Each structure stands twice: as structure tokens, then as C-alpha cells.
Amino acid sequence: MKIRPYGDTLNDGLVQVSFTLPIALSAKATQAAKELAKNMGLINPSVVHSEEIGKNFSFYIIYGALNAFVDLEKIKVKELEKSSKSKKEIEEIIKNNFKKDIVVIGASTGTDAHTVGIDAIMNMKGFDGHYGLERYQGIKAINLGSQVSNEDFIKIARKEKADVLLVSQTVTQKDVHLKNLVDLVELLESEELRDKVILIAGGARINHELAKELGYDAGFGPGNFAEDVASFIIDELLNRKED
Amino acid sequence: MKIRPYGDTLNDGLVQVSFTLPIALSAKATQAAKELAKNMGLINPSVVHSEEIGKNFSFYIIYGALNAFVDLEKIKVKELEKSSKSKKEIEEIIKNNFKKDIVVIGASTGTDAHTVGIDAIMNMKGFDGHYGLERYQGIKAINLGSQVSNEDFIKIARKEKADVLLVSQTVTQKDVHLKNLVDLVELLESEELRDKVILIAGGARINHELAKELGYDAGFGPGNFAEDVASFIIDELLNRKED
Amino acid sequence: MNKLNLNNEMITSCRNYAKSIAKDVQAYINKHSTVSVERTVLRLLGIDGVDKFDVPIVNRLVEDVKENGDISLGISIYIASALKATNKSLNDYLEAYFDSRDSLTSYNLISKSEVKKILKPYYEKNLKKITKNREIRSKLINKFGERKTELYVIVATGNIDEDVLQAQAAARAGADIVAVIRSTGQSLLDYVPYGKTTEGFGGTYATQENFKIMRQALDEVGGELNRYIKLVNYASGLCMPEIAAMGALERLDVLLNDSMYGIIFRDINMKRTFIDQYFSRMLNSYSGIIINTGEDNYLTTSDAVLEAHTVTASQFINEAFAFEAHLPEKLMGLGHAFEINPNIENSFLMEIAQAQLSRELFPNAPLKYMPPTKHINGNIFRAYQQNALFNIVTNLTEQKIHLLGMMTEAIHTPFISDRYLAIKNAEMVQQSMKSLADEIVFKEEGFIQKRANKVLKNAHSLLKEIKTEGMFKTLEKGVFAETKRAENAGKGLDGVFEKSTNYINVVSAELEAYFNEN
Amino acid sequence: MNKLNLNNEMITSCRNYAKSIAKDVQAYINKHSTVSVERTVLRLLGIDGVDKFDVPIVNRLVEDVKENGDISLGISIYIASALKATNKSLNDYLEAYFDSRDSLTSYNLISKSEVKKILKPYYEKNLKKITKNREIRSKLINKFGERKTELYVIVATGNIDEDVLQAQAAARAGADIVAVIRSTGQSLLDYVPYGKTTEGFGGTYATQENFKIMRQALDEVGGELNRYIKLVNYASGLCMPEIAAMGALERLDVLLNDSMYGIIFRDINMKRTFIDQYFSRMLNSYSGIIINTGEDNYLTTSDAVLEAHTVTASQFINEAFAFEAHLPEKLMGLGHAFEINPNIENSFLMEIAQAQLSRELFPNAPLKYMPPTKHINGNIFRAYQQNALFNIVTNLTEQKIHLLGMMTEAIHTPFISDRYLAIKNAEMVQQSMKSLADEIVFKEEGFIQKRANKVLKNAHSLLKEIKTEGMFKTLEKGVFAETKRAENAGKGLDGVFEKSTNYINVVSAELEAYFNEN
Ligand code: B12
Ligand code: B12
Ligand SMILES: Cc1ncc(COP(=O)(O)O)c(C=O)c1O
Ligand SMILES: Cc1ncc(COP(=O)(O)O)c(C=O)c1O
């Protein structure tokens, strides 16, 4: 099925765009904004608002019809098939399949001080009514908090014999998170630990596809809770056992 | 000078886009939104928000860097050089150059019932502190109001020996205004009146370039007042006198 | 509700002036009828459909009498006489009519009482259907409940199928009321288009079939959501009573119904539309349909600070007109609006004053509160904020019918996402400020109280003036929306006629009997 | 200002508890110093610059003493002794120092009074510069005036040149205060980077040169606009007093300065940062710089409904700490925030209660009111509305330092257009609701009054508890932002040392003398 953006009628293609140009407002500048919109594939773009927002800066709001379709059949997403088990089910599976507790270590790494995300997954109280991993029987959850260097993280992982590493990254400005995440993978590899753990990333701008690309086993963005992560962990551990 | 959209750093190219897709929210749908954004020329588009907005409709907000420049040197705008005289100056010029009052007839034509725009230009009290043409000495301003058919408009123009016709169009849905505006030009031509009047269009979505394309002498959008229109009229009448 | 310290004597005096103004006009109305009133009678006899040139049959019949008979007698007598003379059922007669080309005026006219007898089965059937609709509505509302403030959105794609999708999406998102905007210019047509339509400009044609399609779609989604979703359309215009009848038959819940709007913004002749309005409002009352009046529109043309009192005065007059047509307060959706330039100092306080004033003057009316439109520009973020401010005033002054503002008001009729976002905006305000109205008191003799009292005082003076000059003269002077309209100009005057002493209108007779009883 | 009917005795009792809590900590502080305090002394003697490895000279000198001497005596005595022994000016001595590689500890230590005599010309010069800056600021503010509520925005491009463009654009758009956000992680550096910088992550490095560049840019645009544009940076972190000194020298106007933030959100050792805070706040007081505290941050981690009282308790404690450091109320920009989930019923009323409570508890403090952040998501329209609601509460409760929320809060540090739109949002509220605060009264014993009194009561209980347990234990328990921090863990502990009885700090001695006089 081919689809297009929808304003108020099927296939009208209507989209809204806004941006700033680093020049003062003028008829010419407005025309430049229109040209850019055309360049984006909008037919008949209409500059519905333009405003000077500081010496030599002007802001534009544009509506126009996008002259492009996307073919849904051709879209492949590396989507995590969520098995979405409940806390109870997960605890049951662990009890029946594993002799000792699964050790999960989490941290917000690098200079990132955002802990709310990793806490949401790990802490007792959890998030939005979903209990965190600390409350799961059969899981030993160790939350190292924020600003943990990759080196310290690995040191503790080794000491605690971690089965699973959870990395949270929130600050994405200038793609610092990518660097941090890749560094960890490299460090793990050089210490020959990469294959011994399940490595999972998470954060506001993380998704499964991105995480896979960076060499992680999975990635979780907003809207995921402890049970989603635990489900993945269990499935993956059982899988690896079989191999 | 080549320029690009500006987020917070020169040439970062950052733009904001939003649209709806006529499918339910899913990872695939979000990917489709991203593909469309790429299709618009955005590199690394980031879907910062997605939301189901009704069965089979989902809404997306995207930020990304536009991989395109626009060359300001190459942009040509048919901009009206506003001579921008004051009411007083205009009245003075009329007094010195024309023997009789300039007859200006205005209307909101077709089924368009929006009069605020044409009133802003014509009525005594004007708009935003700018008096309308009715208050100008040397101008006989006749405002026919709204919903005037093109036929009636021309009939009255002929009767009043109009020098200038002002047409206001506000309803632009499905481009009705274009049809209405073009019809008037054709009617005037078939009645051999087109060359005898100055023909001016105005309205929220009218600009000079569009008006010229449609066969008008000038077009005025938001932010224009009676003195801008009167200045153009005077200049044009003096010009035509010289020829 | 008493937050403004209003002068009760002044309010009573306003009501008295308004009553006298309306009675004056009513005296004129009582002596006249219009082609659309007569067409409405036909519709309520069950006549529908169009001829091969797409002219509605009701128009054909009334035109026939106008040309070949004496329309001042009303259409009822002609149709009854024809049935009597041909001894046919209405349907059979109409078939024969179009085959034969015989005029409807070809038959001997029968007596008034015979007219009534012959037509009774026909109009009774339809009035019963209307009564049934009223009952269904009541039942559903009783079952599902009704919110204190109802969120009202419009759909306006021009295509009824697309409208349906969007109306259902809106209901799912939280809308309580959906209005299908009419195509630009329909209100000037002296007939009602027929059948399902998928092409309109800035709106979708109001046809009975489109009403039916949308009613069904809303019932469907309402059932799914366990809510009753109200349906709105527009009656004001040259076919006011016809649309009132169609709306009644298809269980619409709200109709925009205001002569003043037609006169001022559509240049419809005042006599024509006052007569039409009376009959249409009686129908609204009978069918339990809420009317919406258009005072809000004045402020899209005039200055909302200086001319606020014209809204208030007009509300009083519209209330009086509605009472004349037997409309109970609970069906009077009088209009007002949030239209002050937000750049004006304390404009928000003035908006509170105005909204609270309307609330206190008409405590039992389901007021229709309109969002900012005039001072919205293409800056959709700014517009979203203005709508939030508007939503707050609604909440603070406990309005009933809450028309949601769109962030793209200055650009286009709403996209599906605009509407969704508008609903979420209102919901955030409703939720986060739930008890604000109860919590907050205005300072005694403060800015808000002073403003409200001033507007009331100016409305009072204006009503006094109108009472002296009369409604027609007032409209000629351009008091409302600064728009001047002459008594004998404007569209549709040729459809007005004086009633003969023998005039008979079987439907209005029935309705009046009903109102006298109830 | 008395809209909440607060219990005055309870307020006094809160203040007494807080005073006792602060005095406890102060007893510890008085006995200790830190490497950053000592580096600050050096900076105020006029030492600046870096060595060839980009290590700041002040760090080199303090490290030298730490390794080779007895830092418990303080740095002052070492530097004075060196000058005395070498008979050089400070500049000449430093040049020789780097050439010779002789330790700063190589000289005979002189007496306290001699130390003071020798260093006086140096620190006096800089303290005079600071005094001069304070005077310039006062003069400009007197000349241009100051708004009742000041609009505060951030720039955070990482590049000081880009920051300048955007700060100036913001000022032109209407901002009164501009903060240059620091690069992520700078607060954990135990030195202050040097020179102009154009690369940072999520912010721009706080360096003295960058301060100077921005100060000049704001003075320039302020002159053009006839307004004084205030400049903000961040002191909290391992270099708190050094940044306080640099800010004083470059005429910053506001500094984020709060140990609690560093402890909780940056895992900085509590002892280290309490000591640093004391000295840095004395400097702030001397230089007339407003401090901003970070209570708002608690609610980004904890639930804003349940933990509101932790903010209030912390404000009382921060006030008490500030008084210890001789900071007058008019420089206490205590923090609070609008962070309740907007989907919660009556959340807006709770926000009003909290904001008004802060206002009434600290009537003379220029409170810093923070916008919603936690419950902002990628829906920029929704965010724009949330910011409007926040702006309304600011207006209604008459806050002083009004941090503008950005519609892209959940996405990136602000684009130039985000900031512009945020300012316009605030301005629309300020203008359209100008007199709202004066106009509106809260119901007696209503939802708002009850909520405010409840928060105050809970804060009171908490303060009582803290008084009993002590501050260090409280932090170990994780009372604030549900974050537990151990007394002897966290960053920077190795920079803390007990002062010898012979310890001397020429600057703090001078400041204390000044405060005793004034
Ligand atoms: C709270 C907050 C803070 C708090 C953090 C407190 C704390 N204890 O964490 C404080 C106030 C300390 C703070 C400070 C700063 N912040 Co901050 N902060 C935020 C804020 C408001 C909310 C983030 C949050 O808690 N979200 C809620 C959680 C639950 O969502 P989440 O993290 O996405 O987590 C979910 C999923 O992603 C997933 N998940 C997350 N991690 C993981 C890990 C694993 C393994 C898995 C499986 C899943 C998972 O599960 C969670 C539940 O579904 C955001 C803005 C916003 N509204 O998003 C800015 C924001 C993230 N901060 C930002 C910045 C820049 C900073 C500072 C650097 C500013 C400065 N220069 O001073 C500082 C320093 C912090 C640092 N160096 O890291 C920027 C980042 C910009 C960018 N794109 O890079 C943001 C976007 C604000 C902005 N627009 O500027 N911040
Ligand atoms: C006021 C208004 C009305 C009033 C009009 C009252 C009146 N006396 O004019 C009322 C309430 C009656 C009305 C009705 C309708 N409206 Co209306 N209305 C507006 C509104 C809110 C403001 C327009 C306005 O007055 N602007 C102020 C004036 C001063 O600006 P302006 O017209 O641009 O004029 C300036 C310049 O353009 C220029 N100018 C204008 N004309 C001319 C002419 C000449 C010769 C020159 C030189 C210059 C010039 O000078 C002026 C001063 O600078 C807009 C939304 C908005 N905020 O823009 C919707 C809007 C225009 N309406 C709209 C619609 C659809 C309708 C209806 C059709 C809805 C319906 N189906 O019922 C009806 C019917 C009207 C019809 N058939 O025309 C749509 C149009 C959508 C579109 N893009 O086509 C809008 C955009 C709202 C929306 N989003 O749906 N409307
Ligand atoms: C009372 C009333 N009637 C009718 C309408 C719509 O009329 P039309 O279909 O003529 O645009 C409006 C629109 O604002 C109105 O307020
Ligand atoms: C009191 C205080 N200090 C400092 C900061 C910033 O600290 P950093 O530069 O460590 O991110 C904040 C940020 O919210 C704060 O509230």
C-alpha cells in the first residue's frame, strides 16, 4: 500500500514545515523559504507565517502538498518482537529454567546524569505503575546510577559476574551518546566480554534499530517498561542456552 | 550567498515537520514517516513525537537537517516597489495632476462574504490606525461589500466610470479564489474594459506575484494599508498618462 | 452564580426592551409567509427528491403556485385540493404531476377544515418521526450522560465520506459535538441540494442524505464509546425552515439558526429571514434541537472591546425572538466569543468579564462560546496558545457549548491533526483546572466586575434605542457588525408574501396547538 | 501578599529549624577548606591563565602545595612567603616559577600579618574591580529600570560565538536575562577551562573569557534597547567558588549556586561542596550577584505532588545557608518549579498553591521559577500550551525570575526560534493578564489554600526531622529527589582538608571584615 501524508483528504499530501533562515525578513527571504520548501518536494508551498525573530533571523511556517508516496510493503523495520510477558510469568520462567539469579547491572554512563530512565526500568517502584527489575524474584538488579565511566562499568560487571548490562543515554546533543555507546562495545570486545553478556541500550532517542547498528543486542526507547526489558532478557538467555 | 535553515548553528539546516499518515501507529508507520522525511531531503530525521489520533490515523512531529541550500543571488521576486507615500502626499499629487476624482470601486466577489479586508482598505475608519480610501480627498471610493458577482461588479464599474477596480478574495479552499479572479479578467477582456482600468487584487493568500500571473496589475496581501494601494494607483495612473 | 454583582433591575429592563422589540417584529411576521416556509410544509408532508434538472420537487410545487395560483393562501390548500380532486395518495399524485405537467393550481380549492383532514396523515407521520427522534435523543443522553462543558468541533472537507472519517476520529479523540460546515455560498441558494455530495468549498453541502449519513456515523462511534455524539448543521440562510425540518427528521441536535447572521453577513433580506426564523425555531423547539445564534460573528468585524455590548443586546433580542417561537431556555444556544486582540492590556480579564456576563444573564441557556478567530494569524504556535487562553475562560466561566479553536484558523479549514490537537488542548485545561471556577473569586469592584457592568449598561442603552427605532431601522443604521442593511434590499425578498385571511399552514397550526397544550 | 492564610507560627518554626540545620553544617564548614577555595584565593590575587598542558596555573600552585607543603595552612601564606622571599611581583614570580620548577613551598613561611600586608595590593585590586562592577550594575539598572517579572532564557549551542548571536536575538525579542548553559560534565571537572571556546556538548564551557565575551555582547544589545540584560552562569560543581570569583570579575548578574544540586544530581561529595558553597556565596554577596538554587530539580526526579514539601523544606535550608554566608534576601533566587503532571485533576490549582506559597514564604527573595520539563514530551504544540499555563501561574503569583519553557524541551537545547516563540508566549500572558494577580482572590479554605497549607505542614515535619538527624544523615537517607548520597563518597572529597589553627585565607578574612562592617 502506498501512502502519503493526510491533511483532510486522502492523498492530499499536506504537511506543515517550520524553520528559521539566517537572514532578515524580506520578500526575497520569503521567496527563499518557499524555494526551500519546493526543494523538499512540496508542491504549491504556502508561507502562512513569516516573522523577523532577531536582527538577521527570520522564521517561517509553511504548508504544502508533499509530492511523494511511501510504499508500506517496502518498509522493513527491525522491530523487536515483544513477547511481553507479565512480571509473574517472567518470574515463573526464571524459577523453572535458571539455577541462580540473573545478574543485571545498569547505569547512565559517561557524563550523562539522567537517571530517571534507568531508574524507571530498574528501581523497586518502577514507572507509571510498572514495577522495576529490583522487585523481580530471580533477578539481581544493580543500579549504578549516573555518570559511570565505561571503565568502571565494566569493572563492576566483571566483579558481579553480570549476565546483562543496561546502558542509559539521554544527552544526545552533537551525538555524544553514539560515541559513548560505541566506546563501550569496543571496550567490552577488547576485554573479551562482549559475548558473555546481553548488552542493552535505552533512552529517549534510542530505538531497537539504532542499538543493533551500534552493536547492542537490543534498544528501548520511551514507552518501554521493566517487563518489556525482562521479557527480552529471558527470551535471549533461553535462546543462548539452546545454542 | 547560499543559505540553509538555521536551528542553533550556522548551516545546521534544521527544520521541523509535522504531518498525519492515514494508518494506525506502529513501528512500521513511524518508519514510513521517517522515510517520507528522508524523501524531503532531511538527513538523520528524528521522529520526536508520534501519536495515534483516531482509528487508522497517526500524527508525527519530526526534526531533521535539510541537505539543501538556496542561493539568494538566484532568487527573483516580483516585488512591488512600494513608493509608500503618505495620505497627505497622495492627496497633493492628485490635486496637482488630475482634474476629476479618481473613481475606485471595490468588492469581495463571488460567494466570498469576507469584507474586513476590503473594508480595511476602503472604509473611512480604515485599519490599524490607517485611514481608508473613502477619507482621501480626490478619490471617490465605492465599496460594494461582499458576495458581488463579477457581472454586477463590471456593470457598476461601467456605470460609475471606474478608474480602478479592487477585488478582495479570502476563501481559498480548493483554490476557488483563483477561478473567481481569472473569470473577472476574462469578463473584463471580453467587454473590452481590461485596459481601461487598473485592476488590483487583495486578500490573505494574495501576493503581487500571484496577482500578476493571474492578469492583475498588482496584488496586496496582509500588512498592506490604504496608502500602499493608493500610492500604487497614483504611480500607475501617472505612468499611463505619460504613455 | 453571582460573581459579577450585576444590577438585577437593569437586567429585567433589558429583557423588557427586548421583548417589546421582538413583539414588534413578530407582528410583521404573523402577517407573512415565505416560499421556504411553504416548501417546509411540503417537506413535512413527506415530499422529497428532485426533478430531472435537479430542482427539488418542493421548489417546483411552490413555484407552480407562485406563478399560476395565489401563494398568499399557502401551499397546504393547493396540495390538499389536488389530492382531493385526484383522489390520489401524495406519492401517486406527485408521479402523475410530473408526468402530466398539469399545474398544482388546476383544482378546485377546498375548505380549511378539509385541508387539514386530508393532510393530517401525512404531516402526522413526519411529526411523529420527529417526536420519536426527540425521544431517542433523550434516551441516549440519559443513558450515556452529558458533560458539563461539551467540546464542539467542525468538519469541513467538502466530502461527506471524508467528513465521516474525521468526525469519528474527533469523537474518539474526545469531541462531544460535531458540526458539518456547509459549502461556501449554500446559504444563498433558494433551494436545498439533494442527495449525498462529495464536492464542496470550505464545507460540505447540507442535504438530508448527508445528514443521515453523518447521524449514522456518529451513532455508530457513539455506541462504541458509550457517549452520545451531537450533530450540528447550519439553518441560517434562504432555506432556514427547510433545514430545520430536515434536521428534525434526521435527528440533528443543534442548528445554527439566526436571522441576524443571514442579514448582516449574507445580505439576506431581513423580512424574509425573520419570517423563516420564526417557523424554523418552532420546529427546533418541537424537535428538541438546540439553536445556535451568531452574535460571535459581530466581533469578527467590529472591535471586540468597543462593541461588546452589541453582542449582549443581540443576545437579549434573540432570546425574546426564541420565546416568541416557543423555544425553551434550555434550547437557546446564544452565541458569544473570545475575540479581543490579545495584545491589548488585560484583554484576558475583559474576556472573562464578557463570558461570565453571558453566563449570568442567561443561566439556563446552553451558551455557544466561540474561539478566537480574528486575531489568529498564521503562527500556529501562537494560535495554539490563544486557544488555550480561550479554553481557560470557558472553564472559569462554565460555558456549555465550547467551540474549539484551531491552530490553523488563519490558514485552512481544519486538518484531522488540527482538530485532534485542539481537543487535547481543551482536555488539558478541563483536567488541570477542573475546580478553578469554584475556587476563584473576582475582586469586588475590580476590573472584571467593572467591565461586565459597563457592557451591560451599554447594552441596556442600545436596547432602549432599538426599542424606540424598531428593529428594521436599527439594521439600516448598521448597529451590529457595523454593517448596514436596507429593509427592502438583500437576497430573498421576492420569496416573501403577505398571507391572505384564508391562508392556511397545516404544520404551523399543528405546532401552535401543540405549544398551547404543552 | 496574603492569599493563602498561612500559619505564621509554623513559618517561624520552619525558619528556626532551618537555621539550626545550617548552623550545624556551618560548624563543620568553618573548620575546613578545599582546593577550589584556595584556587579562588589565587584567582582573586589576579592569577589566571594555563600552563602549556592547559592546566590552569591556580591548579598547579595548589597541587604543588598539596603535594609538597601543608595545604592546611591555606595557599595565601605560601604565595605571600614566596613573594617575600623572592622579592618579586606576583607576575614576575609566576614567570620565574614556571621557568625554575622550584616548588611554591620552597620558602620560609612568614607571619599572618605579613601575609596580609604583602597580598593586600593584589586582592584589593580585584575586590575593587568587583565593587566597581557592582556599582556599574546598579547604575545601569537604575537608569533603565527593571521589570517586575524578568524573562529568563538559556543559550546552549556549545559555541560562544553562536551563543552571542542568539543571546542578542533573545534580548531583542524581549528577554531580560540570558543564561549560558555549561557543557555537559563541566561541573565534574576540578578545574575551570581557559579561554574562548567553541565546542561543547549541550552547552558552552564556562570560562572567564567566555563570560567577558557574553557580558560585552549583552551590554551592547542592552545599550541599543535601553535595558540592562542580565547574564547568568553556573557555579555549582567542583569549582563553585572559582566561578563565583570569575563571575564577579566579569559582572555576571546571577549564578546557579547550590551544593544540594551538586550532591544529588552530580554526585559531588557533600562536604566538599558545602565548604565551597559558603565561600562562593560570600563572594556572590560581595559582588551583588543573585544566586539561584536548584530545588526545582528535585521534582524532575520525584513526584511533584507527593514531594512538593521537599522543595519548600530545601528552600528554608538554602535561605539559612545563604544567611550564614551574609547573603541578603534580595540576592536569594530560591528555586521552585511547575512540574506536576498536567493530566492530574486540578494540577493547575496545585501549581498555583505551590508558587504562591513560595512567594509568601520568601516575599523579599527574587525567586527563580522553573518551567515544566519532566512532563513535556515531543509534542511541541502540547509543550507550548504547558508553557502558557506555566506563564499564567507566574503572572498570577508574581514571580521574579521567570525561566521560560521551551516547546522543544524534550528534544534539544533551544533553537533560536524556540526561544523567540517562548518569549512571545510569556509576553502574551503578561500583557493580556496584566492585573490578574490583583483581581483574583482564592476561596477561603478552598483547594488552593488547603494544598498550600498541607505542603507547608509537611515541610515543617521534614525540617524537624532533619534538625534531629542532621544534614549529612538526611542526604544519606535520600530525602531529596529520592537520591541517596553517602557522607564520604562522591566526587571531590580528596580536595577537602581540615584547616590548621594557623590557616589563613586573605580573601575570606577581608570579606568577613566587610560583612561585619556593612
Ligand atoms: C529530568 C531531566 C534532567 C534532570 C535529571 C534528573 C535525574 N535524576 O535524572 C536534571 C535536572 C538533573 C537534568 C540535568 C541536565 N539536563 Co536534562 N532533562 C531532564 C528531562 C526534563 C526529562 C528526562 C526524563 O527524566 N525523562 C523521563 C524518563 C522516564 O524518560 P527516558 O529517559 O526516555 O526513559 C524511558 C525510556 O527511554 C527507557 N529507557 C531509558 N533509559 C533506558 C535504559 C535501558 C537499558 C532501557 C532498557 C530503557 C531505558 O525507559 C524509560 C521508561 O519508558 C529532559 C527533557 C524531557 N522532557 O525529556 C531533559 C534533557 C534530557 N536534559 C538535557 C540537558 C542538556 C541537561 C543538562 C546537560 C543541561 C545542562 N547543561 O545543565 C543537565 C546535565 C545533565 C547531564 N550531564 O546529563 C537535554 C538533552 C538535550 C539533548 N538532546 O542532548 C534535555 C532533552 C532538555 C533540553 N531540551 O535541553 N536533566
Ligand atoms: C472574519 C472572518 C469571517 C467573518 C467575515 C465577516 C466579515 N464581515 O468579513 C464571518 C464570520 C462572516 C466568516 C464566515 C465564513 N468564513 Co471566515 N474568516 C474570518 C477570519 C476569522 C478573519 C478574516 C479577516 O477578517 N481578516 C482580517 C483582514 C483585515 O485581513 P485580510 O482579509 O487578509 O485583509 C488584509 C489584506 O489581505 C489586504 N486585503 C484584503 N483584501 C484586499 C483587497 C484589495 C484590493 C487590496 C488592495 C488589499 C486587500 O488588506 C487587508 C489589510 O492588510 C478568517 C480566519 C483568519 N484569522 O484569518 C476566517 C476564514 C477566512 N473564513 C473561512 C471560511 C471557510 C468561512 C466560511 C466559508 C465558513 C463556512 N463554511 O461557514 C464562512 C462564510 C464566508 C464566505 N462564504 O465567504 C476560512 C477560509 C479557508 C480558506 N482558506 O479558504 C478562514 C481562513 C477560517 C478557517 N480556517 O476556516 N468569516
Ligand atoms: C448563526 C450562524 N448561521 C450560519 C452560519 C454559517 O453560515 P454560512 O453557511 O452562510 O457560511 C454561521 C457561521 O458562522 C452562523 O454563526
Ligand atoms: C542549582 C544548579 N546548579 C547547576 C546546574 C547545572 O549544572 P551542570 O552544569 O552540572 O549541568 C543546575 C541545572 O539545573 C542547577 O539547578
PDB file of C-alpha atoms and ligand atoms in Angstrom, chain C residues 182-183 187 234 236 256-258 261 266 292-294 296-297 368 370, ligand 3:
ATOM      1  CA  ARG C 182     -21.713  23.970   4.750  1.00  0.00           C
ATOM      2  CA  SER C 183     -20.164  24.702   1.433  1.00  0.00           C
ATOM      3  CA  SER C 187     -26.956  29.747   2.426  1.00  0.00           C
ATOM      4  CA  TYR C 234     -26.497  25.276   9.633  1.00  0.00           C
ATOM      5  CA  SER C 236     -29.493  30.268   8.699  1.00  0.00           C
ATOM      6  CA  LEU C 256     -27.164  27.345  13.666  1.00  0.00           C
ATOM      7  CA  ASN C 257     -30.301  29.356  13.322  1.00  0.00           C
ATOM      8  CA  ASP C 258     -30.135  33.104  13.336  1.00  0.00           C
ATOM      9  CA  TYR C 261     -26.378  36.349  10.823  1.00  0.00           C
ATOM     10  CA  ARG C 266     -25.062  37.071   3.983  1.00  0.00           C
ATOM     11  CA  ASN C 292     -27.100  28.485  17.990  1.00  0.00           C
ATOM     12  CA  THR C 293     -27.134  32.193  17.341  1.00  0.00           C
ATOM     13  CA  GLY C 294     -24.385  34.151  15.673  1.00  0.00           C
ATOM     14  CA  ASP C 296     -19.980  35.975  17.989  1.00  0.00           C
ATOM     15  CA  ASN C 297     -19.646  36.966  14.339  1.00  0.00           C
ATOM     16  CA  LYS C 368     -22.298  28.667  22.497  1.00  0.00           C
ATOM     17  CA  MET C 370     -16.744  30.763  20.112  1.00  0.00           C
TER      18      MET C 370
HETATM   19  C1  LIG E   3     -25.672  31.797  13.178  1.00  0.00           C
HETATM   20  C2  LIG E   3     -24.916  31.278  12.021  1.00  0.00           C
HETATM   21  N1  LIG E   3     -25.552  30.732  10.997  1.00  0.00           N
HETATM   22  C3  LIG E   3     -24.891  30.255   9.910  1.00  0.00           C
HETATM   23  C4  LIG E   3     -23.524  30.299   9.818  1.00  0.00           C
HETATM   24  C5  LIG E   3     -22.831  29.753   8.611  1.00  0.00           C
HETATM   25  O1  LIG E   3     -23.401  30.310   7.503  1.00  0.00           O
HETATM   26  P1  LIG E   3     -22.938  30.029   6.016  1.00  0.00           P
HETATM   27  O2  LIG E   3     -23.258  28.626   5.727  1.00  0.00           O
HETATM   28  O3  LIG E   3     -23.734  31.017   5.311  1.00  0.00           O
HETATM   29  O4  LIG E   3     -21.481  30.324   5.933  1.00  0.00           O
HETATM   30  C6  LIG E   3     -22.826  30.853  10.871  1.00  0.00           C
HETATM   31  C7  LIG E   3     -21.367  30.864  10.794  1.00  0.00           C
HETATM   32  O5  LIG E   3     -20.640  31.438  11.489  1.00  0.00           O
HETATM   33  C8  LIG E   3     -23.535  31.356  11.991  1.00  0.00           C
HETATM   34  O6  LIG E   3     -22.895  31.898  13.023  1.00  0.00           O
END
